[in-house]
Tab-separated table of C-alpha atoms and ligand atoms in Angstrom:
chain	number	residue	atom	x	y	z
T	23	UNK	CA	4.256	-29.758	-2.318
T	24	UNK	CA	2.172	-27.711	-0.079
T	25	UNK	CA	4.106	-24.649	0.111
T	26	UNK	CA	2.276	-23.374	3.197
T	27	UNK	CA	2.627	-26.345	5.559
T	28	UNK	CA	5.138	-25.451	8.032
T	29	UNK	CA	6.387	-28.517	7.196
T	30	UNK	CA	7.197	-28.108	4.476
T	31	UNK	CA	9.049	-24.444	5.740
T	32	UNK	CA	11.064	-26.581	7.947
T	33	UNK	CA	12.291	-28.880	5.537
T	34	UNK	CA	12.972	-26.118	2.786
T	35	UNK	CA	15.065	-24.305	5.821
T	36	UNK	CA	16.930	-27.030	6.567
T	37	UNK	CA	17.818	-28.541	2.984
T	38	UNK	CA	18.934	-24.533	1.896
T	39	UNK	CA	20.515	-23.225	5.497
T	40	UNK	CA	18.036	-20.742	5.034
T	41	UNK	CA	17.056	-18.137	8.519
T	42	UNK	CA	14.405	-16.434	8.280
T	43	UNK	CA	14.794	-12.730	8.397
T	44	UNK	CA	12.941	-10.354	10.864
T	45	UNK	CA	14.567	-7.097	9.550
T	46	UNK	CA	12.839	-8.411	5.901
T	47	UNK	CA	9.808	-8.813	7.999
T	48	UNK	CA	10.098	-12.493	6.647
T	49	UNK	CA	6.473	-13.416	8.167
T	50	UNK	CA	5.462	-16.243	5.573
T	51	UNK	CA	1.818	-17.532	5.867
T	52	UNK	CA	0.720	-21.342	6.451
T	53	UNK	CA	-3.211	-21.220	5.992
T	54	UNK	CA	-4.652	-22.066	2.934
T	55	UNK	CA	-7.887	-20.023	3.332
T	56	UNK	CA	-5.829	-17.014	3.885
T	57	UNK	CA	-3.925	-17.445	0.533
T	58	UNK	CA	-7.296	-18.351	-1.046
T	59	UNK	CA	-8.748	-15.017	0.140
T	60	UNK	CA	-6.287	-12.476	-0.887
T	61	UNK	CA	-6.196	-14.337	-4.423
T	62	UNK	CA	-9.940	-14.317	-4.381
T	63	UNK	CA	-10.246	-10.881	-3.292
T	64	UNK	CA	-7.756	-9.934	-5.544
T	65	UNK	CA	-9.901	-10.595	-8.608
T	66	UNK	CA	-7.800	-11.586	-11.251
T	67	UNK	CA	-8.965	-12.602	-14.381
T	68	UNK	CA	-7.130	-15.192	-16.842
T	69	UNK	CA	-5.513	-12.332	-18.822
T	70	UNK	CA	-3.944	-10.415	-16.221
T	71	UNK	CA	-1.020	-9.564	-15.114
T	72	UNK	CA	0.107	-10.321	-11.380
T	73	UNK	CA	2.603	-8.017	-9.459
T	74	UNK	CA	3.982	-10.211	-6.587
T	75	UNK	CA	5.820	-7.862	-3.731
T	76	UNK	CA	8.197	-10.359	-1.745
T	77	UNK	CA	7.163	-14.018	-2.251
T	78	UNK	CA	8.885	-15.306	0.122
T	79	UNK	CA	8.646	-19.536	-1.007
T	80	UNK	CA	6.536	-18.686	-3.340
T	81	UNK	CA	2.786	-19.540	-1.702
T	82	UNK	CA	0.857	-16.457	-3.006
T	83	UNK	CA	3.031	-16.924	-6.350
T	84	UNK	CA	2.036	-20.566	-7.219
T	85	UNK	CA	-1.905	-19.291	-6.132
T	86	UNK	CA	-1.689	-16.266	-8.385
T	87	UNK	CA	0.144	-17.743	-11.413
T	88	UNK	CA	-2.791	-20.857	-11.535
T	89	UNK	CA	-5.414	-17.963	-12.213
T	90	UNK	CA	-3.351	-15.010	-14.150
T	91	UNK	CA	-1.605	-15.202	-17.415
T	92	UNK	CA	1.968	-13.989	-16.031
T	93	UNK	CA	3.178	-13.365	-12.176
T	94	UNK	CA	6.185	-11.335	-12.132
T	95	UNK	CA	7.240	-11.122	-8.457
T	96	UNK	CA	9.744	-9.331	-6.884
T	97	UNK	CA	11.941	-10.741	-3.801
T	98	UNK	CA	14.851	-8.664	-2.072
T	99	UNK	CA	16.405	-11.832	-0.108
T	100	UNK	CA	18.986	-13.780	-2.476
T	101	UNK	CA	18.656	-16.951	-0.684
T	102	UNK	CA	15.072	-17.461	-1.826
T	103	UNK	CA	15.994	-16.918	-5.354
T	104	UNK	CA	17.419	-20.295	-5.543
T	105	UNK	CA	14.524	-21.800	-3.449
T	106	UNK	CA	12.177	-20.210	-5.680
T	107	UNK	CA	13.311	-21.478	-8.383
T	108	UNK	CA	12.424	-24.680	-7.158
T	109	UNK	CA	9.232	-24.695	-5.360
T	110	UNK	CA	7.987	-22.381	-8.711
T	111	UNK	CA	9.754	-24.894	-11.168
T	112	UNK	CA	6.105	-26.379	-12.357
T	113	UNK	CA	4.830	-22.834	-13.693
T	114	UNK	CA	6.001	-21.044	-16.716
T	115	UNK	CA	3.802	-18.154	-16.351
T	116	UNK	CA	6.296	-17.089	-13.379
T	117	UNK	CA	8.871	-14.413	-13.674
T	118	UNK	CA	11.141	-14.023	-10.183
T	119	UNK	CA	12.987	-10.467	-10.209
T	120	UNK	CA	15.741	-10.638	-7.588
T	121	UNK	CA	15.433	-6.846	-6.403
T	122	UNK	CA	13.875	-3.863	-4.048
T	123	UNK	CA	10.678	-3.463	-4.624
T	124	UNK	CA	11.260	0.327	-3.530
T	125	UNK	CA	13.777	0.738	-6.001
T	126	UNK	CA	11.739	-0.936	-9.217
T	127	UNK	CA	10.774	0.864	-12.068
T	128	UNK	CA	6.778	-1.154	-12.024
T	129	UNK	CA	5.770	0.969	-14.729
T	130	UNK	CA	8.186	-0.582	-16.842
T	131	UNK	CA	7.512	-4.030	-16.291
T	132	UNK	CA	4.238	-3.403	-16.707
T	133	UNK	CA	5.409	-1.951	-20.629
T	134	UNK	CA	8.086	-4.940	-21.574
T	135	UNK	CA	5.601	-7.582	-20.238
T	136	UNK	CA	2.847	-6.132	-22.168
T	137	UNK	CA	5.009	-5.547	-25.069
T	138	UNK	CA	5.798	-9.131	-25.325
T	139	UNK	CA	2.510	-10.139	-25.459
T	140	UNK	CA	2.513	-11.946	-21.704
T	141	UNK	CA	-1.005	-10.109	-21.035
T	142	UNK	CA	-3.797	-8.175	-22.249
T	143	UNK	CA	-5.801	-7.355	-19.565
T	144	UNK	CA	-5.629	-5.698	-15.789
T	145	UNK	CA	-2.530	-5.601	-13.493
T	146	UNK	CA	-3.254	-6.840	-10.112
T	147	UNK	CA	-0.613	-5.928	-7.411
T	148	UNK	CA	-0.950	-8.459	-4.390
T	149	UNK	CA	1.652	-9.330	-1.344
T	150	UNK	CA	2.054	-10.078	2.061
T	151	UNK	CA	3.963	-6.632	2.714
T	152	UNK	CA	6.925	-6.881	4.470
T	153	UNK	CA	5.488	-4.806	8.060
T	154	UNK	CA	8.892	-2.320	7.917
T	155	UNK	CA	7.638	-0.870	4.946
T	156	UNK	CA	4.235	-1.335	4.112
T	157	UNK	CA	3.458	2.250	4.116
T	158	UNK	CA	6.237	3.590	1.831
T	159	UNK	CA	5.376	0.768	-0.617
T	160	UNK	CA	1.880	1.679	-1.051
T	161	UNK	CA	2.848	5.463	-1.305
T	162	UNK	CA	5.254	4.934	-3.953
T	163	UNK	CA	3.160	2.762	-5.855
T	164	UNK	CA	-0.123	5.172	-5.743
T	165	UNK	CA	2.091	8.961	-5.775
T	166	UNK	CA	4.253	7.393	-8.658
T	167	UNK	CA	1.368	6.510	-11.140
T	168	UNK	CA	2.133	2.834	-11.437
T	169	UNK	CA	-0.945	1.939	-14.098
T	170	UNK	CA	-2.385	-1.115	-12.157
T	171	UNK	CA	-5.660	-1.769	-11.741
T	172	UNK	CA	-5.844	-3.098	-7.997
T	173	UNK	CA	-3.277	-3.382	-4.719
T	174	UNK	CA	-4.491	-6.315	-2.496
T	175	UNK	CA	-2.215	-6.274	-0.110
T	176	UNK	CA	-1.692	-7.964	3.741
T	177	UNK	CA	-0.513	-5.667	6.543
T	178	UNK	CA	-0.641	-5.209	9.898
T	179	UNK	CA	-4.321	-4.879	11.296
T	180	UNK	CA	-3.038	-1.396	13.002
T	181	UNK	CA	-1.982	-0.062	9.646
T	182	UNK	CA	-5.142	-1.233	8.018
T	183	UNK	CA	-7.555	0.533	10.501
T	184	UNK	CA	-5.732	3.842	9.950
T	185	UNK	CA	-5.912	3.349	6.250
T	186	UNK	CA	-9.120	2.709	5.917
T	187	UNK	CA	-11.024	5.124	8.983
T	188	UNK	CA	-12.853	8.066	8.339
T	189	UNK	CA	-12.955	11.467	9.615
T	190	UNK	CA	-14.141	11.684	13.674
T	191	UNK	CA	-12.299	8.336	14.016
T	192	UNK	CA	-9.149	8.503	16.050
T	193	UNK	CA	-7.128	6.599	13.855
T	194	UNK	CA	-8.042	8.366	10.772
T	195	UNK	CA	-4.686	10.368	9.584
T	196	UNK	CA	-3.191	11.817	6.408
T	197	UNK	CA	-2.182	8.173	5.031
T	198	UNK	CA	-6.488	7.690	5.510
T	199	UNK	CA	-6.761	10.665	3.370
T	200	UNK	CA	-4.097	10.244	0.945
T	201	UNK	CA	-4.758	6.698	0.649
T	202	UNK	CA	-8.638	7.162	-0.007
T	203	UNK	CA	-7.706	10.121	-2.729
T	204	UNK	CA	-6.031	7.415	-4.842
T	205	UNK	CA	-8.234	4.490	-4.263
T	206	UNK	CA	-11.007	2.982	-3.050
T	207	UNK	CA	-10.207	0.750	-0.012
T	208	UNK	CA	-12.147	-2.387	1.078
T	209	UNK	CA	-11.139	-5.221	4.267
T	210	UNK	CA	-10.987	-8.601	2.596
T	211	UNK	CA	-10.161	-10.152	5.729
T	212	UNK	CA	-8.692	-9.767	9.246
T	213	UNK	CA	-6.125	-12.069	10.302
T	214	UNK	CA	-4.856	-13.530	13.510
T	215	UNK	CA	-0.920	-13.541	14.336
T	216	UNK	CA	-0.956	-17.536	14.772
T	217	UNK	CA	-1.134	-18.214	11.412
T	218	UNK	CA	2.341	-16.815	10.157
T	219	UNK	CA	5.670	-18.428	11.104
T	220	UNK	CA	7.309	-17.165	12.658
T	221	UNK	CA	4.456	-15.719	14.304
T	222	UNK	CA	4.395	-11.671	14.596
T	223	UNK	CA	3.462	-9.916	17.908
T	224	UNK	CA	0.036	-8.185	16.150
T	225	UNK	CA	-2.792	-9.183	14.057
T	226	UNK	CA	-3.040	-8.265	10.590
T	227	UNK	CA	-5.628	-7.365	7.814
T	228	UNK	CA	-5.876	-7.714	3.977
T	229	UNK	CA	-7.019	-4.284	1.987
T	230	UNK	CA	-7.849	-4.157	-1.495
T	231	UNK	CA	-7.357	-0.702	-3.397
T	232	UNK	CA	-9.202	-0.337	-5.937
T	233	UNK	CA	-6.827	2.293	-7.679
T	234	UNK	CA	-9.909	5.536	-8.935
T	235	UNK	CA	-9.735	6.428	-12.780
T	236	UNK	CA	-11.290	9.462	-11.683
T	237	UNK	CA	-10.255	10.977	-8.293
T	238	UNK	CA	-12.866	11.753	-5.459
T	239	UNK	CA	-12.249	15.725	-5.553
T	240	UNK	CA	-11.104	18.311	-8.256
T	241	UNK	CA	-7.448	19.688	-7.233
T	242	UNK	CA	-5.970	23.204	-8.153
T	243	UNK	CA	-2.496	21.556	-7.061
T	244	UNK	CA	-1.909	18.004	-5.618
T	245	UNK	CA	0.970	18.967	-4.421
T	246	UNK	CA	-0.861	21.938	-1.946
T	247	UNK	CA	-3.148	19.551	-0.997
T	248	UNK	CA	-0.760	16.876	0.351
T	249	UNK	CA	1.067	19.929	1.949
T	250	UNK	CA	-2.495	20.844	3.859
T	251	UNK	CA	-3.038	17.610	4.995
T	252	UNK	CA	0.316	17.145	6.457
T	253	UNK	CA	0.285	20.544	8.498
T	254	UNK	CA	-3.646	19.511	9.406
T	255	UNK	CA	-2.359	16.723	10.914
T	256	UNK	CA	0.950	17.279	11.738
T	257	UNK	CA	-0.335	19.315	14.540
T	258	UNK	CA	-3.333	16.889	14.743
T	259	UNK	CA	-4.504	18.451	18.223
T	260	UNK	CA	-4.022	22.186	17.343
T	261	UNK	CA	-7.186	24.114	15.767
T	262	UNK	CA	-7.625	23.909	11.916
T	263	UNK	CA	-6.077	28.412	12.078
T	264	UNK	CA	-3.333	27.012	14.490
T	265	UNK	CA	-2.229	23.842	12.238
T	266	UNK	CA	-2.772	25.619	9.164
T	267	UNK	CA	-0.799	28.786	9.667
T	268	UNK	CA	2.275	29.420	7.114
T	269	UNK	CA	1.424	26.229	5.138
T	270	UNK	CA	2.824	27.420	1.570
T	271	UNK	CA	3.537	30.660	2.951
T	272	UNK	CA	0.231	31.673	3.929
T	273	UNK	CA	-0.401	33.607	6.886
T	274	UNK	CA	-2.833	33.171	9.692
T	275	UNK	CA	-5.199	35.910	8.220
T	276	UNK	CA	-5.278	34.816	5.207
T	277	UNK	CA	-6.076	30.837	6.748
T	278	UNK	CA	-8.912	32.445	8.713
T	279	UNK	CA	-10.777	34.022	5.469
T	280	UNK	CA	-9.820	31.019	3.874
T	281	UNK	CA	-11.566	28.399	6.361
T	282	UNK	CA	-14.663	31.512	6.566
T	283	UNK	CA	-15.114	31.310	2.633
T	284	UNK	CA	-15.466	27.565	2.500
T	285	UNK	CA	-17.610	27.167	5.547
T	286	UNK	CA	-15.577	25.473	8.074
T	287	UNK	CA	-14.963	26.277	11.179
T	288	UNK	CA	-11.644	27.992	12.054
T	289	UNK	CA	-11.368	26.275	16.022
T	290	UNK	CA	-11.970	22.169	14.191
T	291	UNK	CA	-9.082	19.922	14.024
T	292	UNK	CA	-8.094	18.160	11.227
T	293	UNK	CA	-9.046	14.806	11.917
T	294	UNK	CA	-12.710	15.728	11.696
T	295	UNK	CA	-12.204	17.174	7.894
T	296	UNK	CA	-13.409	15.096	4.914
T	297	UNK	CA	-11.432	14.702	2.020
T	298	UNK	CA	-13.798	17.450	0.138
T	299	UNK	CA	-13.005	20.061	2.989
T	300	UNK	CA	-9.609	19.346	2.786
T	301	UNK	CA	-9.618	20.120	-0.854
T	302	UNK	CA	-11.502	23.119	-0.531
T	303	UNK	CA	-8.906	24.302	2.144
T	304	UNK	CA	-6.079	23.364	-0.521
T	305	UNK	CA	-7.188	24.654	-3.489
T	306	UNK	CA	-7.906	28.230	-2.082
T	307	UNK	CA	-4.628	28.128	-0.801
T	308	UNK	CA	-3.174	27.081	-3.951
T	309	UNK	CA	-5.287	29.908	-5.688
T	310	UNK	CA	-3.348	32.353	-3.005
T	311	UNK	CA	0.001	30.977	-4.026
T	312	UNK	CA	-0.370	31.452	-7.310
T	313	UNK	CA	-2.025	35.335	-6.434
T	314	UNK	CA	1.400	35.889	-4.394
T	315	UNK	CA	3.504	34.659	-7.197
T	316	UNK	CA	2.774	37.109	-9.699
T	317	UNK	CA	2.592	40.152	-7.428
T	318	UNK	CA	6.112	39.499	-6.168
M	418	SAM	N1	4.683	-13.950	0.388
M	418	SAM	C1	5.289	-14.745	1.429
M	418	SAM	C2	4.215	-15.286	2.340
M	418	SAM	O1	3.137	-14.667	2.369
M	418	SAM	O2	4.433	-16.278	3.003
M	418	SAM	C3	6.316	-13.933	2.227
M	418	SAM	C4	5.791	-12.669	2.869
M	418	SAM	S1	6.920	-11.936	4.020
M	418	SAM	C5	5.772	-11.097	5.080
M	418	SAM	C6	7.597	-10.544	3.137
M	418	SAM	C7	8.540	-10.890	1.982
M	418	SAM	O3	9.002	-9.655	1.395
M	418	SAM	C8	9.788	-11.646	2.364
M	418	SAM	O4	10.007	-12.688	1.451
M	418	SAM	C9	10.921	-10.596	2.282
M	418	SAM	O5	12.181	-11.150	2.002
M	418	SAM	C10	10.407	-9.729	1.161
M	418	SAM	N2	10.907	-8.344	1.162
M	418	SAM	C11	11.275	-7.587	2.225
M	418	SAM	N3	11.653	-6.362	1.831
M	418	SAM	C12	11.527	-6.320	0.477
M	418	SAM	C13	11.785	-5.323	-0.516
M	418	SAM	N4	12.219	-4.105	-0.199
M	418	SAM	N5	11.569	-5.644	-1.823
M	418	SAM	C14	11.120	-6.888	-2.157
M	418	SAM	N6	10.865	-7.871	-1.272
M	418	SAM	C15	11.055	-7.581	0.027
């Protein structure tokens, strides 16, 4: 059975009832080079362990599960359980979890799979995100620590760009920065909207995140620095002394010898900072913090 032939969608519709859902962002993907790409660019090896978010029929599933030593994937919908269970019924290497992907404890998978001796090696995180969420799932999986290797992931081509642009670029934003703290972010592919059904109103893009051992900058506080970026570009056209003023509590005098000691120019906006100036900014700040603490 070629689970991306639409086809063979139609038919699985109409034998289970089954509507697709546009608030699940149920987009599911009927070209085989596309499902051969994120696999491929995925990279897993034959002792890894796949994290499937929302399989939908199962195409990326059956893909992963002929190259990985478990899938485990994780669908919200109910309905597809049951269908699941039978377009997946020739692989025992697949595990379907019938829950939230935002509510899943991954790090513990991750332990009770390993534990029983399903894996040994890397844990790949792949998906064709659903588009109403795509941003809080790869926050939560890169803030929370989830110990995976790689996130190779399809999302809207909008999303991707601002993911994945630099500083001067007008799409580059905090997710850019954030993102490119935690990981380093290639394009597998780009994607046009007529190969989904049903079909979505925007192109989309495949990333791979290479999740860093070691991160890009030295932090005082992550937690200051996340707080930087956000004010930086929460005023994104304001001046770096304008955007900057009373982040953590720290006053615009205290911002202006702050940008003046690292070098950067008090009147630039955040959107032309690197991540290294942005840590600079933060971890003086966080230094100041600390200094206001313990004369209070
Ligand atoms: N992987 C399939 C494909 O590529 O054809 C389906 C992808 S479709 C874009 C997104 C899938 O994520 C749907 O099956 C949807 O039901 C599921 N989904 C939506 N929200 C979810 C959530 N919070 N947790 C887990 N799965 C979710």
């Amino acid at each position: 059975m070629e689970l991306y032939s639409p086809v063979t969608i139609r038919d699985i519709r109409q034998r289970y009832d089954f509507q697709l859902s546009k608030s699940l962002g149920q987009n599911f993907i009927t070209d085989r080079n596309i499902i051969d790409k994120i696999i491929e660019g995925a990279g897993i090896g034959s002792g890894d362990l796949v994290i499937e978010i929302g399989p939908g029929i199962g195409v990326l599933t059956a893909a992963a599960a002929e190259k990985a030593a478990k899938v485990v994937a994780i669908e919200i919908d109910s309905k597809l359980i049951p269908i699941l269970g039978e377009t997946l019924c020739g692989y025992e290497n697949i595990e379907v979890i019938h829950a939230d992907v935002l509510k899943t404890d991954l790090n513990g998978i991750i332990r009770s799979q390993r534990e029983a001796g399903n894996f040994a090696g890397a844990v790949r995180i792949i998906g064709n995100l659903p588009y109403y969420i795509t941003t809080p799932i790869i926050m939560q999986i890169l803030e929370n620590g989830v110990k995976a290797g790689s996130l190779t992931v399809m999302m809207q081509k909008e999303v991707a760009d601002r993911i994945k642009a630099g500083p001067g670029s007008k799409t580059y934003g905090a997710i850019s920065v954030a993102a490119q703290y935690y990981c380093e972010i290639r394009q597998v592919t780009t994607v046009p909207k007529e190969v989904f059904v049903p079909q979505p109103k925007v192109d989309s893009a495949v990333l791979h995140f290479e999740i860093r051992e070691e991160k890009p900058v030295e932090l005082a506080s992550e937690k200051v620095f996340f707080a930087c970026i956000k004010a930086g570009f929460g005023k994104r056209r304001k001046t770096l002394l304008n955007s900057l003023d009373g982040v953590c509590g720290i006053g615009r005098k205290e911002i202006k010898d702050i940008l003046g000691e690292a070098g950067i120019d008090a009147s630039r906006r955040a959107e032309t900072l690197g991540i290294d100036e942005f840590a600079a900014i933060a971890n003086a700040v966080a230094e100041r913090t600390v200094r206001q603490e313990t004369t209070e």
